[in-house]
N, CA, C and O of each residue as an XYZ file, in Angstrom:
460
protein
N     121.749     67.819    -89.288
C     121.126     66.616    -89.784
C     120.315     65.984    -88.652
O     120.734     65.998    -87.494
N     119.173     65.442    -88.991
C     118.299     64.787    -88.018
C     118.129     63.323    -88.375
O     118.245     62.922    -89.533
N     117.852     62.543    -87.353
C     117.651     61.106    -87.523
C     116.550     60.676    -86.564
O     116.558     61.072    -85.399
N     115.611     59.877    -87.033
C     114.526     59.375    -86.204
C     114.445     57.870    -86.378
O     114.464     57.369    -87.502
N     114.354     57.142    -85.263
C     114.180     55.692    -85.295
C     113.127     55.318    -84.265
O     113.006     55.979    -83.233
N     112.378     54.282    -84.530
C     111.355     53.815    -83.587
C     111.435     52.303    -83.469
O     112.014     51.620    -84.314
N     110.841     51.803    -82.404
C     110.583     50.376    -82.304
C     109.119     50.233    -81.949
O     108.518     51.153    -81.393
N     108.555     49.117    -82.258
C     107.110     48.942    -82.081
C     106.760     48.182    -80.808
O     105.701     47.559    -80.736
N     107.621     48.223    -79.814
C     107.288     47.671    -78.517
C     107.896     46.312    -78.257
O     108.530     45.699    -79.117
N     107.677     45.872    -77.042
C     108.194     44.581    -76.597
C     107.182     43.487    -76.904
O     106.013     43.760    -77.180
N     107.643     42.267    -76.853
C     106.740     41.142    -77.075
C     106.846     40.615    -78.485
O     107.711     41.025    -79.259
N     105.966     39.715    -78.800
C     105.964     39.064    -80.107
C     105.151     39.872    -81.110
O     104.034     40.308    -80.834
N     105.740     40.051    -82.265
C     105.033     40.712    -83.358
C     104.656     39.640    -84.374
O     105.451     38.750    -84.676
N     103.460     39.733    -84.886
C     102.964     38.754    -85.846
C     103.692     38.897    -87.176
O     103.736     39.985    -87.750
N     104.260     37.807    -87.661
C     104.965     37.847    -88.945
C     104.010     38.157    -90.095
O     104.438     38.683    -91.122
N     102.735     37.841    -89.939
C     101.770     38.118    -91.006
C     101.464     39.617    -91.129
O     100.885     40.055    -92.124
N     101.855     40.399    -90.118
C     101.604     41.844    -90.145
C     102.881     42.651    -90.384
O     102.907     43.863    -90.171
N     103.930     41.973    -90.825
C     105.232     42.628    -91.007
C     105.141     43.894    -91.869
O     105.718     44.924    -91.520
N     104.431     43.819    -92.973
C     104.321     44.983    -93.859
C     103.581     46.129    -93.154
O     103.964     47.291    -93.292
N     102.538     45.806    -92.409
C     101.796     46.841    -91.678
C     102.676     47.491    -90.612
O     102.624     48.706    -90.418
N     103.485     46.683    -89.919
C     104.403     47.226    -88.916
C     105.410     48.163    -89.565
O     105.683     49.244    -89.044
N     105.959     47.752    -90.693
C     106.936     48.582    -91.400
C     106.322     49.899    -91.853
O     106.946     50.953    -91.733
N     105.093     49.840    -92.374
C     104.418     51.056    -92.820
C     104.142     51.994    -91.642
O     104.299     53.209    -91.761
N     103.732     51.431    -90.514
C     103.461     52.254    -89.332
C     104.740     52.900    -88.824
O     104.744     54.087    -88.496
N     105.826     52.137    -88.754
C     107.102     52.700    -88.301
C     107.556     53.819    -89.229
O     108.030     54.855    -88.762
N     107.416     53.626    -90.529
C     107.795     54.653    -91.504
C     106.931     55.904    -91.332
O     107.440     57.023    -91.408
N     105.628     55.721    -91.102
C     104.722     56.858    -90.903
C     105.095     57.632    -89.637
O     105.122     58.863    -89.646
N     105.379     56.923    -88.564
C     105.746     57.582    -87.306
C     107.036     58.386    -87.476
O     107.122     59.526    -87.021
N     108.027     57.800    -88.123
C     109.285     58.509    -88.358
C     109.076     59.708    -89.281
O     109.660     60.771    -89.070
N     108.252     59.534    -90.289
C     107.968     60.628    -91.223
C     107.310     61.808    -90.504
O     107.661     62.961    -90.757
N     106.369     61.529    -89.621
C     105.706     62.612    -88.885
C     106.701     63.363    -88.004
O     106.643     64.588    -87.898
N     107.607     62.631    -87.377
C     108.619     63.284    -86.546
C     109.544     64.145    -87.397
O     109.861     65.273    -87.018
N     109.977     63.631    -88.535
C     110.854     64.404    -89.422
C     110.147     65.646    -89.953
O     110.754     66.713    -90.046
N     108.866     65.514    -90.301
C     108.107     66.678    -90.756
C     108.054     67.746    -89.670
O     108.187     68.937    -89.952
N     107.860     67.312    -88.427
C     107.825     68.264    -87.317
C     109.172     68.971    -87.169
O     109.224     70.187    -86.986
N     110.263     68.203    -87.249
C     111.595     68.804    -87.136
C     111.854     69.796    -88.268
O     112.371     70.890    -88.038
N     111.494     69.409    -89.487
C     111.704     70.295    -90.639
C     110.869     71.566    -90.543
O     111.234     72.598    -91.106
N     109.748     71.490    -89.828
C     108.888     72.658    -89.640
C     109.361     73.523    -88.476
O     108.746     74.543    -88.164
N     110.459     73.113    -87.832
C     111.016     73.930    -86.756
C     110.689     73.472    -85.343
O     111.051     74.146    -84.379
N     110.023     72.359    -85.205
C     109.694     71.849    -83.869
C     110.972     71.393    -83.164
O     111.951     71.012    -83.806
N     110.943     71.439    -81.835
C     112.076     70.905    -81.086
C     111.961     69.390    -81.006
O     110.948     68.813    -81.401
N     112.998     68.757    -80.497
C     113.021     67.291    -80.475
C     111.913     66.713    -79.605
O     111.378     65.651    -79.925
N     111.557     67.383    -78.513
C     110.474     66.888    -77.655
C     109.159     66.830    -78.434
O     108.421     65.850    -78.334
N     108.869     67.857    -79.193
C     107.636     67.879    -79.985
C     107.674     66.818    -81.082
O     106.659     66.184    -81.370
N     108.833     66.628    -81.690
C     108.950     65.619    -82.743
C     108.766     64.214    -82.182
O     108.092     63.385    -82.792
N     109.362     63.943    -81.021
C     109.205     62.638    -80.380
C     107.748     62.406    -80.001
O     107.221     61.307    -80.171
N     107.109     63.437    -79.494
C     105.702     63.309    -79.110
C     104.836     63.019    -80.326
O     103.906     62.216    -80.245
N     105.124     63.653    -81.437
C     104.392     63.392    -82.680
C     104.585     61.938    -83.116
O     103.630     61.267    -83.507
N     105.804     61.471    -83.046
C     106.120     60.094    -83.421
C     105.400     59.103    -82.505
O     104.772     58.156    -82.978
N     105.494     59.326    -81.201
C     104.864     58.420    -80.241
C     103.346     58.441    -80.364
O     102.699     57.403    -80.225
N     102.777     59.602    -80.622
C     101.324     59.704    -80.778
C     100.856     58.879    -81.968
O      99.803     58.244    -81.912
N     101.629     58.887    -83.034
C     101.298     58.074    -84.210
C     101.214     56.598    -83.821
O     100.297     55.893    -84.243
N     102.165     56.137    -83.022
C     102.166     54.735    -82.581
C     101.028     54.464    -81.611
O     100.385     53.417    -81.686
N     100.770     55.403    -80.697
C      99.678     55.227    -79.730
C      98.311     55.226    -80.402
O      97.374     54.610    -79.895
N      98.189     55.900    -81.521
C      96.907     56.003    -82.216
C      96.598     54.790    -83.094
O      95.515     54.716    -83.674
N      97.518     53.851    -83.199
C      97.327     52.701    -84.069
C      97.186     51.427    -83.244
O      97.987     51.173    -82.345
N      96.185     50.641    -83.546
C      95.926     49.425    -82.771
C      96.952     48.323    -82.999
O      96.912     47.304    -82.310
N      97.865     48.496    -83.941
C      98.908     47.494    -84.168
C      99.897     47.401    -83.009
O     100.475     46.342    -82.768
N     100.091     48.502    -82.296
C     101.103     48.524    -81.245
C     100.491     48.257    -79.874
O      99.290     48.423    -79.666
N     101.339     47.844    -78.956
C     100.916     47.653    -77.570
C     101.093     48.976    -76.834
O     101.824     49.075    -75.848
N     100.412     49.966    -77.338
C     100.461     51.315    -76.769
C      99.151     52.006    -77.126
O      98.561     51.708    -78.164
N      98.699     52.902    -76.300
C      97.490     53.653    -76.621
C      96.323     52.753    -76.965
O      95.969     51.868    -76.187
N      95.716     52.973    -78.134
C      94.499     52.238    -78.503
C      94.742     50.749    -78.723
O      93.790     49.969    -78.727
N      95.989     50.342    -78.905
C      96.279     48.929    -79.113
C      96.828     48.230    -77.875
O      97.285     47.090    -77.954
N      96.783     48.908    -76.742
C      97.392     48.361    -75.528
C      96.708     47.086    -75.059
O      95.503     46.897    -75.227
N      97.515     46.227    -74.471
C      96.970     45.021    -73.858
C      96.128     45.406    -72.649
O      96.397     46.401    -71.976
N      95.118     44.610    -72.391
C      94.240     44.866    -71.249
C      94.826     44.249    -69.983
O      95.564     43.265    -70.031
N      94.477     44.856    -68.848
C      94.850     44.278    -67.563
C      93.987     43.049    -67.311
O      93.067     42.767    -68.079
N      94.277     42.314    -66.237
C      93.460     41.142    -65.909
C      92.024     41.546    -65.589
O      91.114     40.722    -65.679
N      91.814     42.818    -65.214
C      90.460     43.315    -64.953
C      89.759     43.778    -66.229
O      88.593     44.171    -66.189
N      90.465     43.733    -67.363
C      89.863     44.147    -68.624
C      89.924     45.638    -68.888
O      89.203     46.142    -69.749
N      90.770     46.351    -68.166
C      90.916     47.788    -68.359
C      92.253     48.081    -69.040
O      93.100     47.199    -69.181
N      92.423     49.322    -69.453
C      93.676     49.761    -70.058
C      94.374     50.696    -69.087
O      93.781     51.654    -68.591
N      95.638     50.409    -68.821
C      96.485     51.295    -68.025
C      97.744     51.548    -68.835
O      98.413     50.610    -69.267
N      98.061     52.811    -69.037
C      99.154     53.179    -69.918
C     100.269     53.910    -69.175
O     100.023     54.623    -68.202
N     101.492     53.721    -69.649
C     102.664     54.423    -69.145
C     103.333     55.104    -70.328
O     103.241     54.626    -71.458
N     104.002     56.212    -70.071
C     104.789     56.868    -71.112
C     105.844     57.732    -70.442
O     105.646     58.237    -69.337
N     106.963     57.891    -71.125
C     107.997     58.797    -70.635
C     108.708     59.443    -71.814
O     108.778     58.887    -72.910
N     109.227     60.622    -71.555
C     109.990     61.373    -72.543
C     111.216     61.909    -71.814
O     111.101     62.452    -70.715
N     112.387     61.756    -72.424
C     113.624     62.203    -71.786
C     114.426     63.084    -72.718
O     114.463     62.861    -73.928
N     115.062     64.077    -72.150
C     115.987     64.928    -72.881
C     117.386     64.358    -72.687
O     117.904     64.349    -71.571
N     117.996     63.884    -73.759
C     119.320     63.280    -73.656
C     120.394     64.259    -73.213
O     121.333     63.874    -72.515
N     120.270     65.508    -73.604
C     121.300     66.495    -73.267
C     121.328     66.823    -71.780
O     122.400     66.958    -71.192
N     120.153     66.950    -71.172
C     120.091     67.368    -69.767
C     119.812     66.220    -68.804
O     120.088     66.328    -67.609
N     119.263     65.115    -69.325
C     118.872     64.014    -68.458
C     117.511     64.226    -67.814
O     117.039     63.369    -67.066
N     116.882     65.350    -68.095
C     115.548     65.628    -67.545
C     114.530     64.707    -68.202
O     114.690     64.315    -69.358
N     113.489     64.367    -67.465
C     112.467     63.492    -68.032
C     111.103     63.844    -67.468
O     110.978     64.498    -66.432
N     110.091     63.392    -68.180
C     108.716     63.498    -67.717
C     108.039     62.182    -67.995
O     108.352     61.510    -68.978
N     107.122     61.811    -67.147
C     106.456     60.538    -67.359
C     105.131     60.440    -66.641
O     104.829     61.221    -65.739
N     104.355     59.471    -67.055
C     103.094     59.129    -66.406
C     103.035     57.609    -66.324
O     103.620     56.908    -67.149
N     102.325     57.111    -65.325
C     102.229     55.658    -65.154
C     100.829     55.280    -64.711
O     100.215     55.958    -63.887
N     100.336     54.189    -65.270
C      99.048     53.657    -64.868
C      97.875     54.559    -65.185
O      96.847     54.498    -64.510
N      98.011     55.396    -66.203
C      96.936     56.325    -66.535
C      95.859     55.636    -67.359
O      96.135     54.719    -68.132
N      94.650     56.087    -67.180
C      93.514     55.582    -67.940
C      92.838     56.770    -68.604
O      93.024     57.913    -68.185
N      92.073     56.505    -69.615
C      91.273     57.528    -70.297
C      92.096     58.609    -70.988
O      91.611     59.721    -71.197
N      93.317     58.294    -71.337
C      94.143     59.212    -72.124
C      94.465     58.546    -73.444
O      94.988     57.431    -73.468
N      94.165     59.201    -74.520
C      94.494     58.631    -75.828
C      95.996     58.661    -76.069
O      96.559     57.712    -76.615
N      96.639     59.736    -75.668
C      98.072     59.899    -75.914
C      98.818     60.266    -74.635
O      99.096     61.440    -74.391
N      99.142     59.262    -73.818
C      99.880     59.556    -72.590
C     101.254     60.172    -72.853
O     101.805     60.839    -71.977
N     101.816     59.956    -74.049
C     103.106     60.564    -74.353
C     103.012     62.081    -74.342
O     103.979     62.751    -73.980
N     101.877     62.637    -74.728
C     101.707     64.093    -74.725
C     101.727     64.632    -73.296
O     102.253     65.717    -73.050
N     101.163     63.887    -72.365
C     101.180     64.303    -70.966
C     102.595     64.177    -70.412
O     103.048     65.051    -69.672
N     103.293     63.107    -70.758
C     104.680     62.936    -70.323
C     105.543     64.084    -70.842
O     106.385     64.606    -70.111
N     105.340     64.474    -72.085
C     106.097     65.594    -72.656
C     105.754     66.899    -71.947
O     106.627     67.742    -71.741
N     104.488     67.070    -71.571
C     104.082     68.278    -70.843
C     104.718     68.310    -69.452
O     105.117     69.375    -68.981
N     104.816     67.159    -68.796
C     105.487     67.091    -67.493
C     106.951     67.500    -67.657
O     107.474     68.261    -66.842
N     107.609     67.009    -68.690
C     108.986     67.395    -68.968
C     109.086     68.896    -69.204
O     109.967     69.557    -68.655
N     108.200     69.423    -70.007
C     108.246     70.858    -70.345
C     108.023     71.740    -69.117
O     108.603     72.820    -69.012
N     107.195     71.287    -68.203
C     106.888     72.072    -67.000
C     107.980     71.952    -65.940
O     108.017     72.733    -64.989
N     108.857     70.986    -66.104
C     109.911     70.814    -65.126
C     109.406     70.253    -63.805
O     110.030     70.454    -62.763
N     108.276     69.550    -63.845
C     107.696     68.980    -62.635
C     108.652     67.948    -62.060
O     109.312     67.224    -62.804
N     108.726     67.881    -60.742
C     109.648     66.962    -60.088
C     109.015     65.617    -59.798
O     109.705     64.601    -59.894
N     107.743     65.555    -59.449
C     107.116     64.283    -59.148
C     107.823     63.568    -58.022
O     108.434     64.206    -57.164
N     107.747     62.258    -58.014
C     108.419     61.486    -56.968
C     109.841     61.173    -57.367
O     110.139     61.101    -58.559
N     110.703     60.991    -56.437
C     112.096     60.606    -56.735
C     113.007     61.680    -56.570
O     114.208     61.509    -56.783
């Protein structure tokens, strides 16, 4: 049995957009479940779910991210394997539509990075 849950980020969410937030969360979870049912591993399913959120301007992620004081977008993302504790991540990246995909690739490659 599989289970997928998401949250739409930190900060204040507009009560007038509650239905849109619910629909987006349902869509993100549905995409992850579809990936799992098609045989994808959990990393791929999580990446699919996160990409859905990053691709929607409703969230403070990806295309909907808040701007820095300089008016630019800097994004962070991480993906972790609960069983092994291994993780991949990126921080302060620009010009990436889906930083979660890069974080998942770092995890898949077993890159050590800093730390």
